[in-house]
Coordinates of C-alpha atoms in Angstrom, one line a residue:
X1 CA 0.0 0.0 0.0
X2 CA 2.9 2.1 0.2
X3 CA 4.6 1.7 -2.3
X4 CA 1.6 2.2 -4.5
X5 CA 1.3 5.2 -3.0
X6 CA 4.6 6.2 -3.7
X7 CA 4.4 5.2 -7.3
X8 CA 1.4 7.5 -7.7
X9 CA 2.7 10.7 -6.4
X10 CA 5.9 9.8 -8.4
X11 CA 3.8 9.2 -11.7
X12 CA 2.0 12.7 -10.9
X13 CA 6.0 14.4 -10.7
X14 CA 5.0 15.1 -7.2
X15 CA 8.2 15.2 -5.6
X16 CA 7.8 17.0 -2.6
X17 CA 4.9 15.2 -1.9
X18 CA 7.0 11.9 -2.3
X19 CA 9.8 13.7 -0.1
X20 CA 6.9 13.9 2.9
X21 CA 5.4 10.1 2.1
X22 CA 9.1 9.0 2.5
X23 CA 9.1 10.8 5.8
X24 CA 6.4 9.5 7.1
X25 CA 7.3 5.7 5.9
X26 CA 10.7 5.8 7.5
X27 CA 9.2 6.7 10.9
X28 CA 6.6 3.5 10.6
X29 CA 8.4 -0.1 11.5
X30 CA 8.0 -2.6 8.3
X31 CA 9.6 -5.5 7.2
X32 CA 11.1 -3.6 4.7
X33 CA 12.3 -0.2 6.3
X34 CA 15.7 -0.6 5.0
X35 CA 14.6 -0.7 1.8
X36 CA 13.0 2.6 2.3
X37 CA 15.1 4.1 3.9
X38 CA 17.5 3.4 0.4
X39 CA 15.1 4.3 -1.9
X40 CA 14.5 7.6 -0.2
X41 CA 18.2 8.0 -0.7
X42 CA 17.9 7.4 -4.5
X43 CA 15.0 9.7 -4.7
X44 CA 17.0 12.9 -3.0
X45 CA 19.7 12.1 -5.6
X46 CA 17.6 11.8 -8.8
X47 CA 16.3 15.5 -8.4
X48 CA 17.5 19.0 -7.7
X49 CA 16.9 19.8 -4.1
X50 CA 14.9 22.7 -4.9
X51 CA 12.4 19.9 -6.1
X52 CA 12.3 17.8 -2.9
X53 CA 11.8 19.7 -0.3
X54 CA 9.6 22.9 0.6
X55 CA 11.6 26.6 0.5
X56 CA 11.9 27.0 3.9
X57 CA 13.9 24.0 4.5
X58 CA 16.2 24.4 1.0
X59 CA 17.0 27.9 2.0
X60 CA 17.8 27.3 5.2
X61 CA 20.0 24.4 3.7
X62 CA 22.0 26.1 1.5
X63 CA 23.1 28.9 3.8
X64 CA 24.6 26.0 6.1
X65 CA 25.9 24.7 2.8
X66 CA 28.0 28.4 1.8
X67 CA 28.9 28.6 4.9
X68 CA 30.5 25.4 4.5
X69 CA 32.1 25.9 0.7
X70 CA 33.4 29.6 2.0
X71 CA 30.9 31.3 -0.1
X72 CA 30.4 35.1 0.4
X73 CA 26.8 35.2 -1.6
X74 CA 25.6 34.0 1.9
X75 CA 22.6 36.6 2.2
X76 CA 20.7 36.5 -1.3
X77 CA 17.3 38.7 -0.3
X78 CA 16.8 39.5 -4.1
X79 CA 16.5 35.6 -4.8
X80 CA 13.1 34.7 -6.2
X81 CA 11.3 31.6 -4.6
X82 CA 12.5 28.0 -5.8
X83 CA 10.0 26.9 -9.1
X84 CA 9.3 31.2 -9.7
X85 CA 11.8 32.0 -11.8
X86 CA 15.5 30.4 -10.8
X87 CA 16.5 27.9 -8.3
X88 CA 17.9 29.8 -5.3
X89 CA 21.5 30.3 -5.9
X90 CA 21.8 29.5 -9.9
X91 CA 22.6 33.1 -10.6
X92 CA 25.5 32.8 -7.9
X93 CA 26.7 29.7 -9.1
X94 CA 29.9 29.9 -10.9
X95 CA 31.4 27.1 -12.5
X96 CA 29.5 23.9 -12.8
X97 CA 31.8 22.0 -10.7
X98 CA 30.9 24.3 -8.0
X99 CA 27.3 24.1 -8.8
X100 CA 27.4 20.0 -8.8
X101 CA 29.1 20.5 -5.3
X102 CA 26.8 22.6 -3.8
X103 CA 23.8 20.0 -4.9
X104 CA 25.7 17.0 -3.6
X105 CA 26.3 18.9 -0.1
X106 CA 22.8 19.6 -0.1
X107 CA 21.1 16.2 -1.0
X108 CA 23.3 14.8 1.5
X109 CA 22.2 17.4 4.4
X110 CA 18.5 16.6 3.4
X111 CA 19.4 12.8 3.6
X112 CA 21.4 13.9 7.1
X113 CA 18.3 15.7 8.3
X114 CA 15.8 12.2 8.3
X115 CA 18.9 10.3 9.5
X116 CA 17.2 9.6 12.9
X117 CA 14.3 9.0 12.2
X118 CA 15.8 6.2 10.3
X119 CA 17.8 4.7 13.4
X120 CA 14.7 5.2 15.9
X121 CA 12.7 3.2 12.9
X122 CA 15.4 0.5 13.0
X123 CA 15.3 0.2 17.2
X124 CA 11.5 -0.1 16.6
X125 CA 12.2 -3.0 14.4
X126 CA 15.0 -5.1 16.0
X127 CA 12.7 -4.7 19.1
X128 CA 9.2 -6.2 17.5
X129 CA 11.2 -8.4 15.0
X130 CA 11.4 -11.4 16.8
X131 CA 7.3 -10.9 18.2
X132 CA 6.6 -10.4 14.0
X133 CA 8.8 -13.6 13.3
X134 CA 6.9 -15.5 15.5
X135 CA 3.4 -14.8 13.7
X136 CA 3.4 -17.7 10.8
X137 CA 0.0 -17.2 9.4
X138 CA -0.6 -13.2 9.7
X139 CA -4.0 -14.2 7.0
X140 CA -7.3 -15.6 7.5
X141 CA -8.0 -19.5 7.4
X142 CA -10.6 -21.5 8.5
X143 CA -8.2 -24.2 10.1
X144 CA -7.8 -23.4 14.5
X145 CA -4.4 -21.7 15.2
X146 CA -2.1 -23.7 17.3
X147 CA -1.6 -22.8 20.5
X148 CA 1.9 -21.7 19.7
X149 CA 0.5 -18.9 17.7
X150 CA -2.4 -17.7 19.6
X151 CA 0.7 -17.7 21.9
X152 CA 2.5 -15.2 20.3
X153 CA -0.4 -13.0 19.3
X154 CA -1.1 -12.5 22.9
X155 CA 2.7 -11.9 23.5
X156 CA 2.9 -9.5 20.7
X157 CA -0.4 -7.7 22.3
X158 CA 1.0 -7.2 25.5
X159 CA 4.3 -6.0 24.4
X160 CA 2.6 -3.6 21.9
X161 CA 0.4 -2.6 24.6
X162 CA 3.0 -1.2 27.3
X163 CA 4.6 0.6 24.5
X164 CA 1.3 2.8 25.1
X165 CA 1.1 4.2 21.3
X166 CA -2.6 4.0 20.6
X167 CA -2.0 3.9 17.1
X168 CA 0.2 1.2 16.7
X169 CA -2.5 -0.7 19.5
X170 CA -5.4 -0.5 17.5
X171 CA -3.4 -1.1 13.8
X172 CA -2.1 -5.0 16.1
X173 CA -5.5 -5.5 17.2
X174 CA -6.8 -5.0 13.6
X175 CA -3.9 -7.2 12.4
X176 CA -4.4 -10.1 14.7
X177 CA -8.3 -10.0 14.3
X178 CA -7.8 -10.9 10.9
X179 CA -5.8 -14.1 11.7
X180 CA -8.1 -14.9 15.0
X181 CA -11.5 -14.0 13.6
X182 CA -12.8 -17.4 15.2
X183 CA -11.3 -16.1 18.7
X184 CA -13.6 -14.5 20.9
X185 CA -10.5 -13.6 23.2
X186 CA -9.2 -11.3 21.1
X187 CA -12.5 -9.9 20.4
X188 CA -12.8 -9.1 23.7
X189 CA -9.8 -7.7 24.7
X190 CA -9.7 -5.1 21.6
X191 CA -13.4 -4.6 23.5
X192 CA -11.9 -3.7 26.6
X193 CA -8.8 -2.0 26.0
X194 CA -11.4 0.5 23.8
X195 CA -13.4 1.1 26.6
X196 CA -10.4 1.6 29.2
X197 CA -8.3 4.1 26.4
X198 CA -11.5 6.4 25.5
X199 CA -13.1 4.7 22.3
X200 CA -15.8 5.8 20.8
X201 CA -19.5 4.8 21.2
X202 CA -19.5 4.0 17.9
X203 CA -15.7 2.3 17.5
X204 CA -17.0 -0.3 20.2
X205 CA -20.3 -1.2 18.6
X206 CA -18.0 -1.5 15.2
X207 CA -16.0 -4.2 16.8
X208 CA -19.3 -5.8 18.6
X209 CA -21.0 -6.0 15.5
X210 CA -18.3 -7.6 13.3
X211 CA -17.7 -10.4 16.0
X212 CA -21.3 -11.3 16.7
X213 CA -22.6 -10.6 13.6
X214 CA -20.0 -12.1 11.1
X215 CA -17.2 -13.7 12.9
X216 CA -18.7 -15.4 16.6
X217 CA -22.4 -16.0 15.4
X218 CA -22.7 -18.8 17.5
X219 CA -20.8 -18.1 20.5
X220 CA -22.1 -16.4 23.7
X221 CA -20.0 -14.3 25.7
X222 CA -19.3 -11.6 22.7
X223 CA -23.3 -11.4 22.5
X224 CA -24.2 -11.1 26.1
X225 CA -21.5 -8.4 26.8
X226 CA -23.3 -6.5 23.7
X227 CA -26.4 -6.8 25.0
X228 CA -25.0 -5.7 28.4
X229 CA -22.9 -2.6 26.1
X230 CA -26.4 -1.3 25.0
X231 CA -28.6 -1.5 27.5
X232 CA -25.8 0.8 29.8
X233 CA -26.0 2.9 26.4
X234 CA -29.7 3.1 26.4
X235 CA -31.4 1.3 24.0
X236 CA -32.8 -2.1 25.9
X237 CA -34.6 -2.6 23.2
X238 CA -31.5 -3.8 21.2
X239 CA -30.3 -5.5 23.8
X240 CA -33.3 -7.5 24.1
X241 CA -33.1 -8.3 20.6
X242 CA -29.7 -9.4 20.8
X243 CA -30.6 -11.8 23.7
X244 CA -33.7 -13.2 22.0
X245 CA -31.4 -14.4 19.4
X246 CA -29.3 -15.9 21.8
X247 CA -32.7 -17.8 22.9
X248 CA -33.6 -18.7 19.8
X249 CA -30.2 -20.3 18.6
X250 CA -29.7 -23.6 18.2
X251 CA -28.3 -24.4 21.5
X252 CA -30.1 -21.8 23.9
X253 CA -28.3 -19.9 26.4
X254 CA -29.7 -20.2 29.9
X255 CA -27.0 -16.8 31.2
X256 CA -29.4 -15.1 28.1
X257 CA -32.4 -15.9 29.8
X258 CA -31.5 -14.6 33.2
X259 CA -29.5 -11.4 31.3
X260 CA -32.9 -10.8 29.6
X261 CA -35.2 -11.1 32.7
X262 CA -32.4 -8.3 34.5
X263 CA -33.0 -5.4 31.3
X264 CA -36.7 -6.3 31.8
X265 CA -36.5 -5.8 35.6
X266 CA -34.3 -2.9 35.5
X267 CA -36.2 -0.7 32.6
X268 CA -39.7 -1.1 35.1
X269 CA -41.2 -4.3 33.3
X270 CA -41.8 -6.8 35.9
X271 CA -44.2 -8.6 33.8
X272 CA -41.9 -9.1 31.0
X273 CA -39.5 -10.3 33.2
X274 CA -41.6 -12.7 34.5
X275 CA -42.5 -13.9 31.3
X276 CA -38.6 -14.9 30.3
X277 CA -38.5 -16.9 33.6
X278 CA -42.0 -18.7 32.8
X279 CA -40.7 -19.3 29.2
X280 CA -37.1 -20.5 30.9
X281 CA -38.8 -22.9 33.3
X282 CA -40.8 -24.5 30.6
X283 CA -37.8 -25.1 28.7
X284 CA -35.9 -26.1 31.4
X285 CA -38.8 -29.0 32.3
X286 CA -37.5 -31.5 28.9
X287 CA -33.7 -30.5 30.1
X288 CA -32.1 -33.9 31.7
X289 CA -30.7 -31.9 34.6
X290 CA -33.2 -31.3 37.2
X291 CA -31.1 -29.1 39.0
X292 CA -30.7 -26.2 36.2
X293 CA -34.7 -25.6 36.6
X294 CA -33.9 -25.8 40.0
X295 CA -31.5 -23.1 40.4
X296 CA -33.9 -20.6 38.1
X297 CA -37.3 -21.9 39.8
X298 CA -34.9 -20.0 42.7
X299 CA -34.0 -17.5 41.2
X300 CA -37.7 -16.7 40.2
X301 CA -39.0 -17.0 43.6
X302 CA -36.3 -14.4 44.6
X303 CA -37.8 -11.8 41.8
X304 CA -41.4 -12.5 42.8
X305 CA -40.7 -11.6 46.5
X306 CA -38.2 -8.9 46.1
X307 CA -39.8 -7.1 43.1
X308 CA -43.3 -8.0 42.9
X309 CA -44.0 -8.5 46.2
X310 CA -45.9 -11.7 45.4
X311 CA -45.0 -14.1 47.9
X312 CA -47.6 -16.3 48.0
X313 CA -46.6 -16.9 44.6
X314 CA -43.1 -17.4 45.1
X315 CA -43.6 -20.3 47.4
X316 CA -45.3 -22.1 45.1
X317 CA -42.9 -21.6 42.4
X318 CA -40.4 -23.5 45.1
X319 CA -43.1 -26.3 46.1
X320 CA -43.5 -26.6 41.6
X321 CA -39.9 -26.7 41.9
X322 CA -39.5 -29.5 44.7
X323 CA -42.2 -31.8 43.0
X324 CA -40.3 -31.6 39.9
X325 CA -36.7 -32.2 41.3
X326 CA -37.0 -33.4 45.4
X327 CA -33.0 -33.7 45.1
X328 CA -31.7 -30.6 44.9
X329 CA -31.7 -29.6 48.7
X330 CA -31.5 -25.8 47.9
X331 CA -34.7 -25.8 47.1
X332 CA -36.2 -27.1 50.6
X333 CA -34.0 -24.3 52.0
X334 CA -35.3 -21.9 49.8
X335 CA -38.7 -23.0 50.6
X336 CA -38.1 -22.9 54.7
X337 CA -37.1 -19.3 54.2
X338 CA -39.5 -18.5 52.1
X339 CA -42.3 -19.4 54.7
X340 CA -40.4 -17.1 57.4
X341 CA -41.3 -14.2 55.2
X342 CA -44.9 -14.4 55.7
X343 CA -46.6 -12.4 58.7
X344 CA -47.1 -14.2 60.8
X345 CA -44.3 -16.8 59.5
X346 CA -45.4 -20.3 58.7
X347 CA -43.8 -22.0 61.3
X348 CA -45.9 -25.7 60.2
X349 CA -44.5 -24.9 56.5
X350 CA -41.3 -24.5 57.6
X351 CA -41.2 -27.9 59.9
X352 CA -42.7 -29.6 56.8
X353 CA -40.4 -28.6 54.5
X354 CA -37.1 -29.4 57.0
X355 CA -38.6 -33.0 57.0
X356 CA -39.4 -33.0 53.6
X357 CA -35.7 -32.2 53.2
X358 CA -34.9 -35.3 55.8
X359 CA -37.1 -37.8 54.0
X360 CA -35.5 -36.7 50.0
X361 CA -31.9 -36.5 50.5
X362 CA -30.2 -38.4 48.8
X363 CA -26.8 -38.7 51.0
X364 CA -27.5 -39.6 54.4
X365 CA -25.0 -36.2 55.9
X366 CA -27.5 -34.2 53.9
X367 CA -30.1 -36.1 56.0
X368 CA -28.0 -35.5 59.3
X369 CA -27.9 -31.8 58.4
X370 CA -31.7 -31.3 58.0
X371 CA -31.9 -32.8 61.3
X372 CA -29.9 -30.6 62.7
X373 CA -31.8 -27.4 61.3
X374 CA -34.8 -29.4 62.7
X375 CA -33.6 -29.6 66.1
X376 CA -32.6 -26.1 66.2
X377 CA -35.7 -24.2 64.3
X378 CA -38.3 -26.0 66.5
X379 CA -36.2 -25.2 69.7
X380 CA -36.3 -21.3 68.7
X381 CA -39.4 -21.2 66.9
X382 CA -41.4 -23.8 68.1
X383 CA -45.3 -23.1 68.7
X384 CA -46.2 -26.7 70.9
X385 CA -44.8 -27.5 74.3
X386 CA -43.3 -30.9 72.7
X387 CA -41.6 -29.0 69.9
X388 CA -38.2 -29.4 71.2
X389 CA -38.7 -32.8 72.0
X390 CA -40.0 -33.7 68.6
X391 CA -36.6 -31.8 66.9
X392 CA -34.7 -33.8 69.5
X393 CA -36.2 -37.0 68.9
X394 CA -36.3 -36.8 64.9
X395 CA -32.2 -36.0 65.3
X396 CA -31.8 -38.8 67.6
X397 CA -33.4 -41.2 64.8
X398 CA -32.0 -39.8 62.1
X399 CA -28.4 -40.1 63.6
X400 CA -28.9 -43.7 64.9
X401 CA -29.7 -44.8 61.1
X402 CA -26.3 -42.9 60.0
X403 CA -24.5 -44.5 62.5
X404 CA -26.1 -48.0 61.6
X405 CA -25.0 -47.2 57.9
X406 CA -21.5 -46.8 59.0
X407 CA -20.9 -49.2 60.8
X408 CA -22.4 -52.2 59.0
X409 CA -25.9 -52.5 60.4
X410 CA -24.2 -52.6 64.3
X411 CA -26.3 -51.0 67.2
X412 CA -25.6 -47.5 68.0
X413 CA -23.0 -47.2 70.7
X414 CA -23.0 -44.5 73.5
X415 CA -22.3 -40.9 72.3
X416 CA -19.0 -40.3 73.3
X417 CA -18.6 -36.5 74.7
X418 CA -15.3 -36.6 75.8
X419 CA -13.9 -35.4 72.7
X420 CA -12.8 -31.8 72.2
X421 CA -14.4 -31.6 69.1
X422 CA -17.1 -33.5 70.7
X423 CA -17.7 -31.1 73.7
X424 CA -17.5 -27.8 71.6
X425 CA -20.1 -29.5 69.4
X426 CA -22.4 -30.2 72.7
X427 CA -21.6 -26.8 73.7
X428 CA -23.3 -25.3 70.3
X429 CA -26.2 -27.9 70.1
X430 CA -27.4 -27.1 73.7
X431 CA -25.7 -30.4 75.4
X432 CA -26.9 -32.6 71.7
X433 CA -23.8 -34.4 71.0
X434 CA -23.9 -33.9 66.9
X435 CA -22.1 -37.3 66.3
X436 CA -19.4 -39.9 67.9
X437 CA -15.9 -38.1 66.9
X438 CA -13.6 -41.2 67.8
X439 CA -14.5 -44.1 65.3
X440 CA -12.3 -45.4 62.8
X441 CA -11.8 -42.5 60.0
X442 CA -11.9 -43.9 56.6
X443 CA -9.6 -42.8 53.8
X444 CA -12.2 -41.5 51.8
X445 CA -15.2 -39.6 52.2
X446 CA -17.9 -42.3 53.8
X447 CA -21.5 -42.7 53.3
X448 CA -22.2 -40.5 56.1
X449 CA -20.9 -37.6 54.6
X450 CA -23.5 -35.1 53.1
X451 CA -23.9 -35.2 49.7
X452 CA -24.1 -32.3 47.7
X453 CA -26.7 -29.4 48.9
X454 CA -27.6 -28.6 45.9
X455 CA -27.8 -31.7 44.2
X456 CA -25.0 -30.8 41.9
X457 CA -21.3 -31.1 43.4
X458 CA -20.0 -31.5 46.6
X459 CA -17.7 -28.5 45.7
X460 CA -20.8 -26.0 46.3
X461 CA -20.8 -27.5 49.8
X462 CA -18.4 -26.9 52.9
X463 CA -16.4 -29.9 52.1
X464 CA -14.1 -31.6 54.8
X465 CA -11.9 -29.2 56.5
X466 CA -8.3 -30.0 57.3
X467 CA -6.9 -29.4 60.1
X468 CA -3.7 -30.1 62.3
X469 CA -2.9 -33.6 62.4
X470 CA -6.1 -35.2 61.1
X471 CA -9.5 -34.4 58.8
X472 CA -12.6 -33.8 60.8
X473 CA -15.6 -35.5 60.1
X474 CA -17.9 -33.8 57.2
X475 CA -21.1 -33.9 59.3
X476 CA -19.4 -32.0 61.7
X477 CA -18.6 -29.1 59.1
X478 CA -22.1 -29.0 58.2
X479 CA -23.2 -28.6 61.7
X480 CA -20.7 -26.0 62.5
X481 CA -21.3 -24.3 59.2
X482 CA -25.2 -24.4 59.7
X483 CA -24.6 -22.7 63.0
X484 CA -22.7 -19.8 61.5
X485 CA -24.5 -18.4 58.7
X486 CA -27.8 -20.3 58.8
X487 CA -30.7 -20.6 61.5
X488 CA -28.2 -19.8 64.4
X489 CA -28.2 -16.1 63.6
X490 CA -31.6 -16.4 63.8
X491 CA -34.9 -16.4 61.7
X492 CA -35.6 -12.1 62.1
X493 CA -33.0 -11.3 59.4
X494 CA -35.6 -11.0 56.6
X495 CA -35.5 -12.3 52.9
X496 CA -32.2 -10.5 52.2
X497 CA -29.4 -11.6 53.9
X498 CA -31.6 -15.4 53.3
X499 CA -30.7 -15.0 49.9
X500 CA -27.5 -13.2 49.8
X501 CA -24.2 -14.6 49.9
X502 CA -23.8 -14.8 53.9
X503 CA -26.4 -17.8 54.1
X504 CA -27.0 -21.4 53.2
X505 CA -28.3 -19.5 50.0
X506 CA -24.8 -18.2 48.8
X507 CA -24.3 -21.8 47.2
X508 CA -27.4 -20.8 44.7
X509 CA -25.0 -19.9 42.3
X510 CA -24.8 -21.9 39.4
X511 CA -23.2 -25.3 39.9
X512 CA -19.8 -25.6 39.4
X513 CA -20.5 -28.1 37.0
X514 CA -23.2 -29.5 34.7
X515 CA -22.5 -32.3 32.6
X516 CA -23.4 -31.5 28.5
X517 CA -24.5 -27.8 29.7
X518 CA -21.2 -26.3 30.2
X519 CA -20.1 -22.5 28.7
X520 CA -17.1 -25.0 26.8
X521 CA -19.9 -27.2 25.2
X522 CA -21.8 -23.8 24.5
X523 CA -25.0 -24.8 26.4
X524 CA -27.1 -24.6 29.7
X525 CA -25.1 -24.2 32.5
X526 CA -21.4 -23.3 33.9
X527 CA -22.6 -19.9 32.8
X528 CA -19.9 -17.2 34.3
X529 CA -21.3 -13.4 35.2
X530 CA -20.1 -11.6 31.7
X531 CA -21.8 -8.3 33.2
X532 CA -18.8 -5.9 33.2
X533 CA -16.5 -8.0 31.6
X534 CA -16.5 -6.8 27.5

């Protein structure tokens, strides 16, 4: 592109204009700035340097020149302008041998003069030649990059980057967009670094709309952070089109539902919003994991109470949810919380749904646990005189047929409170030993650990805690974590901090994990918050 350039101011006898291209290519870093930089040579010495450069610069030029060859003609105010009527100096000149002297010495000062910008062209060079070696396919193929070169993209990105030269930025990112058009990475950074480096409204909807709409048709994140882009622009409307595609693809995105319900929510239409979670649900019913219609039927009661104040109708969005998946152990939680919210609360709802939770888990620590919460939620909120004993008496059971489990079916031995553990745990239950600390520890996690909470991974759960010379038991960590953010801080602190992330509730999120549903198999699931993150 240069050099056609070039070639057309030089076909048009342009020189001066030439002499300023030339300028302006041996300042830019090519492959080829050496042969620039020798062409430009040949170009000052094929003309008269009147020719090449402006009047200001010759003038001042040939003074420097006289005063170099001795002249005395030094001042010349009666000389007419270069191209008016004669070259400055031709009238002084005397011999020719003088005259070819004084155009050599001043070709060679113009050369001189654009000397460094040469060498700071050739440091540029040496610097990013081994990052340009390194790129072996700078074009556009449908074949995946190896890694080596998405590699050295990235490499040549973050050099170019700290070299803080906008123009040179955005010319890479335009370069290696052309080669990783199938990349949503790069998308997304040249996304980012134009938001952080004062691009235009309209630059960043460019690059949106030439990744979503040409290059990344069917991939997600590029499409939700535009939809996210112009709704804090504006226009929901867009943005809801832009997620209704997403909908409508060929693999739906379940992160485009919940994005889509948020802009409906947040521009005053609650009943569209609960219209995308209606339509979501349904979906969500022919999905073969239970626990993604879970985790929205959850997310659904949340919007119904917080926004629409429809409570009533937000409990029986959890019960729907229950009958369809009794597994997923969040959603008994949800439910028991949900019944607190009520005025008065329904304390029989909330015993029923604890049990519930007893009688449906499917690991018998998740069992244990629910016993627990039993205990302790009829011994603070208890309405009968027998309430406490009943909690007690279910927890007694329920740990008699865990210990029975573990230990082959043998009768259930004598709680043993003289373990430290032990007594802190008695000291927290009110004097309830939780469960025997001293039998034989297995190597791996036994049947009488809880399974997951939410149905989903045990990773969303507290886990087993490590600590000084051994591992204490799971079912203790549940305990001890149920008294700490759970019913132990009692039942007054409302529907907020119920579902926020200091409760039982801050596992809602969605599972770590979901077979087929993954963001990496472009489906329901393991979908990441890409709010923010363009």
């Amino acid at each position: 592109m240069w050099e056609a350039y070039l070639n057309w101011e030089s076909n048009g006898k342009r020189w001066k204009n030439v002499t300023r291209l030339y300028e302006r290519l041996v300042a830019t870093p090519t492959s080829r700035y050496v042969q620039h930089w020798q062409r430009f040579q040949e170009h000052v010495r094929k003309h008269m340097p009147s020719e090449v450069v402006g009047v200001e610069e010759f003038l001042t030029l040939r003074r420097e020149v006289l005063i170099e060859l001795n002249r005395s003609d030094i001042e010349t105010p009666d000389e007419a302008p270069p191209g008016v009527e004669a070259a400055p100096g031709e009238d002084q000149l005397g011999t020719p041998n003088v005259q070819d002297e004084e155009t050599k010495l001043l070709q060679k000062s113009i050369i001189a003069a654009r000397q460094k910008l040469h060498e700071a062209t050739a440091t540029e060079v040496k610097s990013r030649w081994s990052l340009e070696d390194a790129i072996k396919r700078p074009y556009f193929h449908v074949k995946p990059l190896e890694k080596s070169q998405l590699s050295a993209w990235r490499t040549y990105l973050d050099y170019e980057v700290k070299q803080t030269i906008d123009a040179r930025i955005r010319v890479l990112f335009e370069r290696c967009l052309i080669a990783c058009a199938f990349y949503e990475e790069f998308w997304m950074r040249y996304i980012r670094y134009l938001e952080e480096n004062n691009g235009t409204e309209e630059e960043i909807r460019s690059v949106y709309q030439r990744a979503c709409v040409i290059h990344l048709r069917e991939k997600f994140r590029p499409h939700l952070s535009w939809a996210a882009f112009e709704e804090e622009k504006g226009d929901s409307d867009r943005a809801l089109e832009i997620l209704e595609a997403l909908q409508q693809g060929n693999s739906p995105s379940l992160e485009a539902y919940m994005q889509a319900a948020g802009v409906e929510r947040r521009r005053g239409n609650l009943g569209g919003g609960r219209q995308v979670f209606e339509r979501c649900l349904t979906i969500l019913m022919e999905e073969p994991d239970k626990n993604i219609h879970s985790h929205v039927s959850i997310k659904f009661a949340r919007f119904l109470t917080m926004f629409c104040r429809e409570q009533e109708k937000a409990l029986e969005v959890l019960r729907e949810a229950h009958e369809f998946n009794k597994e997923n152990s969040n959603v008994v939680l949800a439910m028991v919380d949900q019944t607190l919210l009520f005025d008065p609360p329904l304390i029989g709802e909330a015993v029923a749904a604890l049990k519930e939770g007893i009688r449906t888990a499917d690991q018998p620590g998740t069992q244990l646990l629910f016993a627990h919460r039993l205990f302790h939620f009829m011994s603070e909120c208890g309405q009968d005189p027998g309430s406490m004993s009943e909690g007690l008496r279910v927890l007694r059971q329920v740990q008699q047929e865990v210990r029975q489990m573990d230990t082959g079916d043998a009768p259930m031995a004598e709680m043993d409170t003289t373990d430290t553990t032990t007594k802190q745990e008695e000291g927290m239950s009110g004097g309830i030993s939780v469960i025997e600390s001293r039998r034989d520890k297995r190597p791996n996690q036994d049947k009488t650990s809880p399974g997951p909470v939410n149905g989903t991974t045990a990773a969303a759960n507290a886990g087993t805690v490590a600590t000084g010379a051994g591992q204490s038991s799971m079912v203790t960590n549940q305990y001890q974590n149920y008294q700490q953010p759970g019913y132990g801080q009692g039942y007054g602190q409302g529907y907020a901090p119920g579902y926020g992330a200091a409760s039982h509730y801050q596992n809602w999120g969605y599972p770590a994990q979901q077979g087929n549903y993954g963001y990496g198999q472009q489906g329901w699931g393991n979908y990441g918050n890409y709010y923010g993150q363009r």
